[in-house]
């Protein structure tokens, strides 16, 4: 391979890595924007903890657990290549990854993905989870559960051998986080005041919708790296197609959610519009490289409709998800994964069933492991803060800080 092409591929992958890193700013802005001012420091602390500890865990063992080098005769379920990281022979040459990137770039790009699963959970459990319990959960889930599931497909495990397809992680990233979020909010219970005595949900407005909007736009930008980098090279044709399908699905998701929420609720709900964009992004992620622009629009628009129905369903089940994480990442992640068997170049009944099996297997594993981790934490140290702490705010009680100090009396 020409040295210039190898360099161009690697530079694009490093840029994509930076864009995925920037998504953590978007997640933080979205989460604090849709929640109350008194919990801002707590949410920011969780997001910073996730990215820092996530990278260190991925360095310590996660990368070698996710990419263990399955060989013929392996079960394709669990294997470990050892602690720490070190570039193999030829890892800095075009012989590695068909000239798409170097081994070091490979580690860092995949490491950025690893922390996202716990970030999804952070939004769902906002305003009521003990910070210590959340940090322990993050260490176990990001350190063990995520890389094991990732190995089953991206690491060459049994789902990969079955033909299961997930281009950039509708299931392997988003649903993995979404399943844990669902279990967590079920165990935690709703925030005080979320449901009235009649059982009907009440709105608990976020304190900064402009910040939430900025968060969604940053996430949309970051998805250029999330999906575009998953081409694993700077291939002009495929990278440009992926960026087009990604953007069209995002736009269609926003319009789908805006349309249905307006018809049903007779108001122009910006938060539903924003989550529709995210739903479209999650929905296209499994098959962004397989779809035509027309198919991307359909997938995104349906994801937007799912957002409106999913949010209503979560409320009906008396679950409390302040940012809509379960609907966006779990339900739309499932939709996007199944869409690979319905639309695009791999569509067909056999592929649909393979996608469904993958969703069910990963879902069962994530639910069971989440129940074990969170159930143990609940029994040993508790998951939820006290009523006093929740009412007065986690910033005061967990951190002794105020995100927006009042200097008017100074």
Short mmCIF file of C-alpha atoms in Angstrom, two decimals:
data_model
loop_
_atom_site.label_atom_id
_atom_site.label_comp_id
_atom_site.label_asym_id
_atom_site.label_seq_id
_atom_site.Cartn_x
_atom_site.Cartn_y
_atom_site.Cartn_z
CA UNK A 1 0.00 0.00 0.00
CA UNK A 2 1.11 3.54 -0.80
CA UNK A 3 2.48 5.29 2.30
CA UNK A 4 0.39 8.39 1.60
CA UNK A 5 -2.84 6.39 1.52
CA UNK A 6 -1.91 4.60 4.75
CA UNK A 7 -1.24 7.95 6.41
CA UNK A 8 -4.52 9.42 5.11
CA UNK A 9 -6.46 6.43 6.44
CA UNK A 10 -4.83 6.70 9.84
CA UNK A 11 -5.34 10.46 10.06
CA UNK A 12 -9.06 10.03 9.30
CA UNK A 13 -9.33 7.38 12.00
CA UNK A 14 -7.62 9.66 14.51
CA UNK A 15 -10.00 12.47 13.57
CA UNK A 16 -12.94 10.09 14.00
CA UNK A 17 -11.54 9.15 17.41
CA UNK A 18 -11.52 12.82 18.40
CA UNK A 19 -15.12 13.24 17.23
CA UNK A 20 -16.26 10.27 19.30
CA UNK A 21 -14.42 11.74 22.29
CA UNK A 22 -16.25 15.03 21.73
CA UNK A 23 -19.55 13.15 22.00
CA UNK A 24 -18.99 12.96 25.75
CA UNK A 25 -19.42 16.74 25.84
CA UNK A 26 -22.71 16.27 24.02
CA UNK A 27 -23.89 13.60 26.45
CA UNK A 28 -22.99 15.82 29.41
CA UNK A 29 -24.77 18.89 27.97
CA UNK A 30 -27.86 16.89 27.08
CA UNK A 31 -28.08 15.25 30.49
CA UNK A 32 -27.61 18.39 32.58
CA UNK A 33 -29.90 20.37 30.27
CA UNK A 34 -32.80 17.96 30.75
CA UNK A 35 -32.40 17.71 34.54
CA UNK A 36 -32.56 20.17 37.41
CA UNK A 37 -29.92 22.71 38.33
CA UNK A 38 -29.36 21.22 41.78
CA UNK A 39 -27.86 18.03 40.28
CA UNK A 40 -25.53 19.54 37.68
CA UNK A 41 -22.20 18.89 39.44
CA UNK A 42 -23.26 15.31 40.13
CA UNK A 43 -24.03 14.64 36.48
CA UNK A 44 -20.81 16.25 35.26
CA UNK A 45 -18.80 14.27 37.81
CA UNK A 46 -20.33 11.00 36.57
CA UNK A 47 -19.57 11.83 32.95
CA UNK A 48 -15.96 12.73 33.69
CA UNK A 49 -15.55 9.59 35.78
CA UNK A 50 -16.94 7.42 32.96
CA UNK A 51 -14.52 8.59 30.28
CA UNK A 52 -11.44 8.54 32.53
CA UNK A 53 -11.98 5.19 34.22
CA UNK A 54 -13.39 3.73 30.99
CA UNK A 55 -10.17 4.40 29.10
CA UNK A 56 -8.01 3.01 31.89
CA UNK A 57 -10.11 -0.17 32.15
CA UNK A 58 -9.95 -0.62 28.39
CA UNK A 59 -6.18 -0.26 28.59
CA UNK A 60 -5.85 -2.63 31.55
CA UNK A 61 -7.84 -5.53 30.09
CA UNK A 62 -10.90 -4.41 28.12
CA UNK A 63 -9.25 -4.22 24.71
CA UNK A 64 -7.72 -7.67 25.04
CA UNK A 65 -11.03 -9.05 26.29
CA UNK A 66 -12.91 -7.57 23.35
CA UNK A 67 -10.33 -8.50 20.72
CA UNK A 68 -8.79 -11.69 22.12
CA UNK A 69 -7.96 -13.31 18.79
CA UNK A 70 -10.55 -16.08 18.46
CA UNK A 71 -9.25 -18.99 16.40
CA UNK A 72 -10.80 -22.06 14.82
CA UNK A 73 -11.86 -24.38 17.61
CA UNK A 74 -12.53 -21.55 20.08
CA UNK A 75 -16.03 -21.31 21.54
CA UNK A 76 -16.27 -17.75 20.30
CA UNK A 77 -17.79 -16.79 23.65
CA UNK A 78 -14.98 -15.83 26.01
CA UNK A 79 -11.24 -15.50 25.63
CA UNK A 80 -8.61 -13.19 27.11
CA UNK A 81 -5.40 -12.06 25.44
CA UNK A 82 -3.74 -10.74 28.59
CA UNK A 83 -3.39 -7.58 30.67
CA UNK A 84 -2.10 -4.28 29.34
CA UNK A 85 -1.50 -3.19 25.78
CA UNK A 86 1.45 -3.39 23.44
CA UNK A 87 1.66 -3.09 19.68
CA UNK A 88 2.22 -6.45 17.93
CA UNK A 89 4.78 -7.01 15.21
CA UNK A 90 3.64 -5.10 12.13
CA UNK A 91 1.11 -3.10 14.16
CA UNK A 92 2.43 0.19 12.81
CA UNK A 93 2.51 -0.91 9.18
CA UNK A 94 -0.08 -1.30 6.39
CA UNK A 95 -0.04 -5.03 7.09
CA UNK A 96 -2.17 -4.32 10.15
CA UNK A 97 -5.93 -3.84 9.47
CA UNK A 98 -5.42 -3.80 5.69
CA UNK A 99 -3.75 -0.43 5.90
CA UNK A 100 -6.73 1.28 7.53
CA UNK A 101 -4.96 2.42 10.69
CA UNK A 102 -2.21 1.53 13.14
CA UNK A 103 -2.63 -0.68 16.19
CA UNK A 104 -2.42 2.33 18.54
CA UNK A 105 -5.16 4.13 16.66
CA UNK A 106 -7.24 0.95 16.79
CA UNK A 107 -6.97 0.84 20.59
CA UNK A 108 -7.88 4.48 21.08
CA UNK A 109 -10.81 4.48 18.65
CA UNK A 110 -12.34 1.41 20.29
CA UNK A 111 -11.61 2.79 23.75
CA UNK A 112 -13.73 5.85 23.01
CA UNK A 113 -16.66 3.58 22.22
CA UNK A 114 -16.27 1.62 25.45
CA UNK A 115 -17.24 4.42 27.82
CA UNK A 116 -20.42 5.28 25.93
CA UNK A 117 -22.42 2.37 27.36
CA UNK A 118 -22.15 3.68 30.92
CA UNK A 119 -22.86 7.25 29.78
CA UNK A 120 -26.24 6.04 28.53
CA UNK A 121 -27.03 4.66 31.98
CA UNK A 122 -25.98 7.91 33.64
CA UNK A 123 -28.77 9.86 31.98
CA UNK A 124 -31.46 7.35 32.87
CA UNK A 125 -30.57 7.20 36.58
CA UNK A 126 -29.95 10.92 36.97
CA UNK A 127 -30.99 12.83 40.10
CA UNK A 128 -31.39 9.90 42.46
CA UNK A 129 -28.56 7.34 42.34
CA UNK A 130 -25.75 7.22 44.88
CA UNK A 131 -22.52 8.31 43.22
CA UNK A 132 -20.51 5.49 44.84
CA UNK A 133 -22.90 2.81 43.59
CA UNK A 134 -22.86 4.30 40.10
CA UNK A 135 -19.07 4.35 39.98
CA UNK A 136 -18.79 0.71 41.02
CA UNK A 137 -21.40 -0.26 38.44
CA UNK A 138 -19.48 1.64 35.76
CA UNK A 139 -16.24 -0.16 36.57
CA UNK A 140 -17.82 -3.61 36.31
CA UNK A 141 -20.09 -2.92 33.32
CA UNK A 142 -17.55 -1.06 31.19
CA UNK A 143 -14.68 -3.25 32.35
CA UNK A 144 -16.31 -6.63 31.79
CA UNK A 145 -19.80 -6.70 30.27
CA UNK A 146 -19.22 -4.35 27.35
CA UNK A 147 -16.00 -5.96 26.05
CA UNK A 148 -17.41 -9.49 26.38
CA UNK A 149 -20.46 -8.58 24.29
CA UNK A 150 -18.28 -6.68 21.81
CA UNK A 151 -16.06 -9.74 21.36
CA UNK A 152 -19.03 -11.81 20.22
CA UNK A 153 -19.31 -9.74 17.03
CA UNK A 154 -16.50 -7.22 16.54
CA UNK A 155 -13.90 -9.49 18.15
CA UNK A 156 -14.73 -12.38 15.81
CA UNK A 157 -16.84 -14.38 18.27
CA UNK A 158 -19.84 -16.63 17.78
CA UNK A 159 -22.30 -13.91 16.67
CA UNK A 160 -19.88 -12.86 13.96
CA UNK A 161 -19.64 -16.45 12.74
CA UNK A 162 -23.45 -16.61 12.64
CA UNK A 163 -23.57 -13.58 10.35
CA UNK A 164 -25.00 -11.11 12.86
CA UNK A 165 -24.36 -7.57 11.62
CA UNK A 166 -23.93 -4.35 13.60
CA UNK A 167 -21.84 -1.83 11.72
CA UNK A 168 -21.20 0.73 14.47
CA UNK A 169 -23.13 -0.41 17.50
CA UNK A 170 -26.93 0.00 17.50
CA UNK A 171 -26.88 -3.10 19.69
CA UNK A 172 -23.25 -3.55 20.74
CA UNK A 173 -23.01 -0.03 22.17
CA UNK A 174 -26.44 1.58 22.45
CA UNK A 175 -28.58 -1.38 23.44
CA UNK A 176 -25.89 -2.65 25.80
CA UNK A 177 -26.20 0.64 27.65
CA UNK A 178 -29.97 0.73 27.18
CA UNK A 179 -30.61 -2.67 28.78
CA UNK A 180 -28.61 -1.65 31.85
CA UNK A 181 -30.47 1.66 32.00
CA UNK A 182 -33.81 -0.17 31.95
CA UNK A 183 -32.79 -2.47 34.80
CA UNK A 184 -31.38 0.43 36.79
CA UNK A 185 -34.48 2.64 36.63
CA UNK A 186 -36.67 -0.33 37.51
CA UNK A 187 -34.62 -1.01 40.65
CA UNK A 188 -34.24 2.66 41.58
CA UNK A 189 -37.83 3.79 41.27
CA UNK A 190 -39.08 7.15 40.05
CA UNK A 191 -37.92 10.53 41.26
CA UNK A 192 -40.01 12.19 43.96
CA UNK A 193 -42.87 14.03 42.28
CA UNK A 194 -42.63 12.26 38.92
CA UNK A 195 -45.95 10.46 39.35
CA UNK A 196 -49.01 11.89 41.08
CA UNK A 197 -51.33 10.11 43.48
CA UNK A 198 -53.44 9.12 40.47
CA UNK A 199 -50.41 7.46 38.87
CA UNK A 200 -50.22 9.95 36.02
CA UNK A 201 -46.77 11.23 35.08
CA UNK A 202 -45.86 14.84 35.77
CA UNK A 203 -43.29 16.82 33.86
CA UNK A 204 -40.10 17.66 35.75
CA UNK A 205 -38.61 20.31 33.44
CA UNK A 206 -34.90 20.46 32.80
CA UNK A 207 -33.12 23.66 33.78
CA UNK A 208 -31.46 24.46 30.45
CA UNK A 209 -33.13 23.43 27.20
CA UNK A 210 -30.60 25.54 25.22
CA UNK A 211 -27.82 23.40 26.71
CA UNK A 212 -29.72 20.21 25.88
CA UNK A 213 -30.10 21.43 22.30
CA UNK A 214 -26.38 22.15 22.07
CA UNK A 215 -25.75 18.64 23.42
CA UNK A 216 -27.81 17.03 20.68
CA UNK A 217 -26.07 19.04 17.95
CA UNK A 218 -22.67 18.05 19.39
CA UNK A 219 -23.75 14.40 19.44
CA UNK A 220 -24.89 14.66 15.81
CA UNK A 221 -21.46 16.06 14.92
CA UNK A 222 -19.77 13.32 16.91
CA UNK A 223 -21.70 10.69 15.00
CA UNK A 224 -19.63 11.63 11.92
CA UNK A 225 -16.78 9.94 13.78
CA UNK A 226 -18.88 7.26 15.44
CA UNK A 227 -20.29 5.93 12.15
CA UNK A 228 -17.81 7.41 9.69
CA UNK A 229 -14.86 6.04 11.62
CA UNK A 230 -16.46 2.60 11.71
CA UNK A 231 -15.63 2.25 8.01
CA UNK A 232 -12.16 1.66 9.50
CA UNK A 233 -10.43 3.54 6.72
CA UNK A 234 -10.83 6.75 4.73
CA UNK A 235 -12.38 4.87 1.79
CA UNK A 236 -13.96 7.78 -0.15
CA UNK A 237 -17.04 5.96 -1.44
CA UNK A 238 -18.05 4.10 1.69
CA UNK A 239 -17.19 6.88 4.16
CA UNK A 240 -19.18 9.45 2.23
CA UNK A 241 -22.17 7.08 1.93
CA UNK A 242 -22.11 6.43 5.69
CA UNK A 243 -22.05 10.14 6.48
CA UNK A 244 -24.97 10.76 4.13
CA UNK A 245 -27.14 7.94 5.53
CA UNK A 246 -26.26 8.99 9.08
CA UNK A 247 -27.27 12.62 8.53
CA UNK A 248 -30.45 11.80 6.64
CA UNK A 249 -31.58 9.35 9.32
CA UNK A 250 -30.95 11.97 12.02
CA UNK A 251 -32.98 14.58 10.17
CA UNK A 252 -35.81 12.15 9.42
CA UNK A 253 -35.84 10.98 13.05
CA UNK A 254 -36.31 14.52 14.26
CA UNK A 255 -39.11 15.17 11.79
CA UNK A 256 -40.81 11.87 12.64
CA UNK A 257 -40.86 12.64 16.36
CA UNK A 258 -41.92 16.24 15.76
CA UNK A 259 -44.77 15.12 13.49
CA UNK A 260 -46.21 12.44 15.75
CA UNK A 261 -45.82 14.36 19.02
CA UNK A 262 -47.54 17.38 17.46
CA UNK A 263 -50.45 15.25 16.21
CA UNK A 264 -50.88 13.45 19.53
CA UNK A 265 -50.19 16.24 22.03
CA UNK A 266 -51.02 19.39 20.02
CA UNK A 267 -47.82 21.17 21.00
CA UNK A 268 -44.42 21.75 19.44
CA UNK A 269 -42.24 19.80 21.88
CA UNK A 270 -38.56 20.61 21.36
CA UNK A 271 -37.33 17.83 23.66
CA UNK A 272 -39.24 15.24 21.64
CA UNK A 273 -37.76 16.76 18.46
CA UNK A 274 -34.26 16.46 19.93
CA UNK A 275 -34.69 12.88 21.04
CA UNK A 276 -36.11 12.06 17.61
CA UNK A 277 -32.80 13.17 16.08
CA UNK A 278 -30.91 10.91 18.48
CA UNK A 279 -33.30 8.04 17.78
CA UNK A 280 -32.63 8.39 14.06
CA UNK A 281 -28.89 8.35 14.69
CA UNK A 282 -29.08 5.24 16.86
CA UNK A 283 -31.42 3.55 14.38
CA UNK A 284 -29.10 3.95 11.38
CA UNK A 285 -25.95 2.97 13.25
CA UNK A 286 -26.29 -0.80 12.71
CA UNK A 287 -26.56 -0.55 8.95
CA UNK A 288 -25.28 2.85 7.90
CA UNK A 289 -22.95 1.29 5.32
CA UNK A 290 -25.66 -0.92 3.81
CA UNK A 291 -28.48 1.54 3.21
CA UNK A 292 -29.42 3.85 0.37
CA UNK A 293 -30.37 7.43 1.21
CA UNK A 294 -34.06 6.57 0.75
CA UNK A 295 -33.80 3.65 3.16
CA UNK A 296 -31.94 5.79 5.67
CA UNK A 297 -34.78 8.32 5.64
CA UNK A 298 -37.35 5.58 6.25
CA UNK A 299 -35.33 4.02 9.08
CA UNK A 300 -34.78 7.40 10.71
CA UNK A 301 -38.42 8.49 10.36
CA UNK A 302 -39.66 5.26 11.95
CA UNK A 303 -37.15 5.72 14.76
CA UNK A 304 -38.64 9.17 15.35
CA UNK A 305 -42.12 7.67 15.62
CA UNK A 306 -40.71 5.05 18.02
CA UNK A 307 -39.35 7.83 20.23
CA UNK A 308 -42.82 9.27 20.84
CA UNK A 309 -44.38 5.87 21.49
CA UNK A 310 -41.46 4.68 23.59
CA UNK A 311 -41.48 7.69 25.89
CA UNK A 312 -45.23 7.19 26.45
CA UNK A 313 -44.65 3.49 27.15
CA UNK A 314 -41.95 4.19 29.74
CA UNK A 315 -44.33 6.57 31.53
CA UNK A 316 -47.15 4.04 31.35
CA UNK A 317 -44.92 1.44 32.99
CA UNK A 318 -44.30 3.93 35.86
CA UNK A 319 -40.61 4.10 35.02
CA UNK A 320 -38.72 7.37 35.25
CA UNK A 321 -36.12 8.14 32.60
CA UNK A 322 -35.25 11.87 32.79
CA UNK A 323 -33.50 12.03 29.40
CA UNK A 324 -35.34 9.31 27.44
CA UNK A 325 -32.23 7.11 27.32
CA UNK A 326 -34.08 3.80 27.28
CA UNK A 327 -36.25 4.81 24.35
CA UNK A 328 -33.41 6.40 22.38
CA UNK A 329 -30.68 3.84 22.95
CA UNK A 330 -32.47 0.57 23.72
CA UNK A 331 -35.69 0.64 21.71
CA UNK A 332 -34.22 2.50 18.72
CA UNK A 333 -31.08 0.37 19.00
CA UNK A 334 -33.21 -2.76 18.65
CA UNK A 335 -35.08 -1.19 15.74
CA UNK A 336 -31.85 -0.28 13.95
CA UNK A 337 -30.42 -3.76 14.39
CA UNK A 338 -33.55 -5.45 13.06
CA UNK A 339 -33.70 -2.95 10.17
CA UNK A 340 -30.56 -4.56 8.73
CA UNK A 341 -32.72 -7.59 7.93
CA UNK A 342 -35.49 -5.45 6.41
CA UNK A 343 -33.64 -2.82 4.37
CA UNK A 344 -30.33 -2.55 2.56
CA UNK A 345 -28.04 -4.98 0.80
CA UNK A 346 -28.32 -7.72 3.44
CA UNK A 347 -32.12 -7.70 3.77
CA UNK A 348 -33.89 -11.05 3.95
CA UNK A 349 -35.77 -13.37 6.26
CA UNK A 350 -32.68 -15.30 7.28
CA UNK A 351 -30.75 -12.15 8.09
CA UNK A 352 -33.69 -10.74 10.03
CA UNK A 353 -33.81 -13.84 12.22
CA UNK A 354 -30.05 -13.68 12.78
CA UNK A 355 -30.40 -10.06 13.84
CA UNK A 356 -33.26 -10.98 16.16
CA UNK A 357 -31.27 -13.82 17.76
CA UNK A 358 -28.39 -11.43 18.35
CA UNK A 359 -30.66 -8.84 19.97
CA UNK A 360 -32.24 -11.46 22.26
CA UNK A 361 -28.95 -13.07 23.29
CA UNK A 362 -27.23 -9.77 24.03
CA UNK A 363 -30.35 -8.46 25.76
CA UNK A 364 -30.58 -11.49 28.02
CA UNK A 365 -26.89 -11.29 28.93
CA UNK A 366 -27.04 -7.57 29.68
CA UNK A 367 -30.23 -7.84 31.76
CA UNK A 368 -28.87 -10.72 33.83
CA UNK A 369 -25.49 -9.11 34.44
CA UNK A 370 -27.08 -5.74 35.24
CA UNK A 371 -29.44 -7.38 37.70
CA UNK A 372 -26.53 -9.14 39.40
CA UNK A 373 -24.36 -6.02 39.62
CA UNK A 374 -27.08 -3.56 40.60
CA UNK A 375 -28.90 -6.06 42.82
CA UNK A 376 -25.71 -6.71 44.76
CA UNK A 377 -25.04 -2.99 45.11
CA UNK A 378 -28.58 -2.37 46.29
CA UNK A 379 -28.28 -5.09 48.94
CA UNK A 380 -24.80 -4.10 50.13
CA UNK A 381 -24.69 -0.30 49.99
CA UNK A 382 -27.97 0.85 48.50
CA UNK A 383 -28.62 2.46 45.13
CA UNK A 384 -30.72 5.46 45.97
CA UNK A 385 -29.94 8.58 47.94
CA UNK A 386 -32.14 9.61 50.87
CA UNK A 387 -35.27 11.68 50.42
CA UNK A 388 -33.57 14.69 51.97
CA UNK A 389 -30.60 14.40 49.60
CA UNK A 390 -32.85 14.05 46.57
CA UNK A 391 -35.01 17.03 47.50
CA UNK A 392 -32.10 19.34 48.34
CA UNK A 393 -29.97 18.17 45.44
CA UNK A 394 -27.05 15.83 44.93
CA UNK A 395 -24.61 18.66 44.28
CA UNK A 396 -24.92 19.81 47.89
CA UNK A 397 -24.92 16.40 49.54
CA UNK A 398 -22.62 14.33 47.31
CA UNK A 399 -20.14 17.04 46.31
CA UNK A 400 -20.56 20.08 48.57
CA UNK A 401 -20.52 22.34 45.51
CA UNK A 402 -22.87 24.51 43.49
CA UNK A 403 -22.69 24.57 39.71
CA UNK A 404 -24.07 28.10 39.56
CA UNK A 405 -22.89 30.03 42.65
CA UNK A 406 -24.85 33.15 43.55
CA UNK A 407 -22.47 36.10 43.87
CA UNK A 408 -25.16 38.77 44.14
CA UNK A 409 -24.58 39.27 47.87
CA UNK A 410 -20.78 39.41 47.68
#
